[in-house]
PDB file of C-alpha atoms in Angstrom:
ATOM      1  CA  MET A  19      92.722  99.407  88.321  1.00 66.00           C
ATOM      2  CA  ARG A  20      95.639  99.264  91.060  1.00 77.00           C
ATOM      3  CA  LEU A  21      95.099 100.502  94.461  1.00 90.00           C
ATOM      4  CA  ILE A  22      98.560 100.419  95.731  1.00 93.00           C
ATOM      5  CA  GLU A  23     101.068 102.630  93.548  1.00 93.00           C
ATOM      6  CA  SER A  24     104.865 102.585  94.192  1.00 95.00           C
ATOM      7  CA  VAL A  25     106.618 105.891  93.711  1.00 96.00           C
ATOM      8  CA  THR A  26     110.056 107.312  93.934  1.00 97.00           C
ATOM      9  CA  VAL A  27     110.562 110.596  95.639  1.00 97.00           C
ATOM     10  CA  GLY A  28     113.755 112.608  97.058  1.00 97.00           C
ATOM     11  CA  CYS A  29     113.954 113.066 100.692  1.00 98.00           C
ATOM     12  CA  PRO A  30     114.110 116.961 101.103  1.00 97.00           C
ATOM     13  CA  TYR A  31     116.623 116.491 103.899  1.00 97.00           C
ATOM     14  CA  CYS A  32     119.243 114.224 102.603  1.00 97.00           C
ATOM     15  CA  GLY A  33     118.489 114.105  98.886  1.00 97.00           C
ATOM     16  CA  GLU A  34     118.298 110.262  99.086  1.00 97.00           C
ATOM     17  CA  MET A  35     115.836 108.715  96.505  1.00 97.00           C
ATOM     18  CA  LEU A  36     112.977 106.654  98.295  1.00 97.00           C
ATOM     19  CA  ASP A  37     110.295 104.192  97.114  1.00 96.00           C
ATOM     20  CA  LEU A  38     106.747 104.756  98.865  1.00 96.00           C
ATOM     21  CA  SER A  39     103.753 102.923  98.523  1.00 94.00           C
ATOM     22  CA  VAL A  40     100.942 104.989  98.062  1.00 93.00           C
ATOM     23  CA  ASP A  41      97.389 103.560  98.782  1.00 93.00           C
ATOM     24  CA  LEU A  42      95.104 105.326  95.951  1.00 94.00           C
ATOM     25  CA  SER A  43      91.982 104.054  97.598  1.00 92.00           C
ATOM     26  CA  ALA A  44      92.434 106.644 100.271  1.00 90.00           C
ATOM     27  CA  GLY A  45      91.966 109.247  97.911  1.00 94.00           C
ATOM     28  CA  SER A  46      94.277 112.560  97.715  1.00 96.00           C
ATOM     29  CA  GLN A  47      96.032 112.812 101.310  1.00 96.00           C
ATOM     30  CA  ASP A  48      98.868 114.438 103.199  1.00 96.00           C
ATOM     31  CA  TYR A  49     100.888 112.303 106.011  1.00 96.00           C
ATOM     32  CA  ILE A  50     104.048 112.250 107.864  1.00 96.00           C
ATOM     33  CA  GLU A  51     106.630 109.598 106.975  1.00 96.00           C
ATOM     34  CA  ASP A  52     110.311 109.506 108.204  1.00 96.00           C
ATOM     35  CA  CYS A  53     112.964 109.200 105.626  1.00 97.00           C
ATOM     36  CA  GLN A  54     114.430 105.379 105.769  1.00 95.00           C
ATOM     37  CA  VAL A  55     117.969 106.792 105.495  1.00 97.00           C
ATOM     38  CA  CYS A  56     118.218 110.058 107.613  1.00 97.00           C
ATOM     39  CA  CYS A  57     115.147 109.517 109.657  1.00 96.00           C
ATOM     40  CA  GLU A  58     113.876 112.881 109.442  1.00 96.00           C
ATOM     41  CA  PRO A  59     109.948 113.422 109.090  1.00 96.00           C
ATOM     42  CA  MET A  60     108.887 114.571 105.598  1.00 97.00           C
ATOM     43  CA  GLU A  61     105.611 115.813 104.765  1.00 97.00           C
ATOM     44  CA  VAL A  62     104.186 113.489 102.033  1.00 97.00           C
ATOM     45  CA  HIS A  63     101.600 115.227  99.553  1.00 97.00           C
ATOM     46  CA  VAL A  64      99.528 112.883  97.023  1.00 97.00           C
ATOM     47  CA  GLU A  65      97.049 113.880  94.535  1.00 97.00           C
ATOM     48  CA  VAL A  66      94.608 111.422  93.353  1.00 96.00           C
ATOM     49  CA  ALA A  67      92.371 112.317  90.425  1.00 94.00           C
ATOM     50  CA  ALA A  68      88.613 111.629  90.528  1.00 92.00           C
ATOM     51  CA  ASP A  69      89.153 108.400  88.615  1.00 92.00           C
ATOM     52  CA  GLY A  70      91.056 106.930  91.030  1.00 91.00           C
ATOM     53  CA  THR A  71      94.543 107.444  89.278  1.00 92.00           C
ATOM     54  CA  LEU A  72      97.496 109.069  90.899  1.00 95.00           C
ATOM     55  CA  GLN A  73      98.079 112.534  89.641  1.00 96.00           C
ATOM     56  CA  ARG A  74     101.183 113.825  92.064  1.00 97.00           C
ATOM     57  CA  VAL A  75     103.355 113.100  95.028  1.00 97.00           C
ATOM     58  CA  ALA A  76     105.633 115.363  96.710  1.00 97.00           C
ATOM     59  CA  ALA A  77     107.632 115.365  99.777  1.00 97.00           C
ATOM     60  CA  ARG A  78     108.581 118.464 101.587  1.00 97.00           C
ATOM     61  CA  ARG A  79     110.417 119.280 104.951  1.00 95.00           C
ATOM     62  CA  GLN A  80     108.190 119.304 107.908  1.00 85.00           C
ATOM     63  CA  ASP A  81     110.207 122.148 109.551  1.00 82.00           C
ATOM     64  CA  ALA A  82     109.975 124.272 106.317  1.00 67.00           C
TER      65      ALA A  82
END
């Protein structure tokens, strides 16, 4: 089983597609990460299943 998963998400501010590395060993989580293009802070939501597999990743505006 892979503990680090590479995922692509769209920045909710500028729309640029970004590659993120998600640590599955931490379980489901929410954290803030700055967009690599426009530097705006986006809230990243990660859902990890009980068996440790990645279920969903979503990024949303922090000011919404």
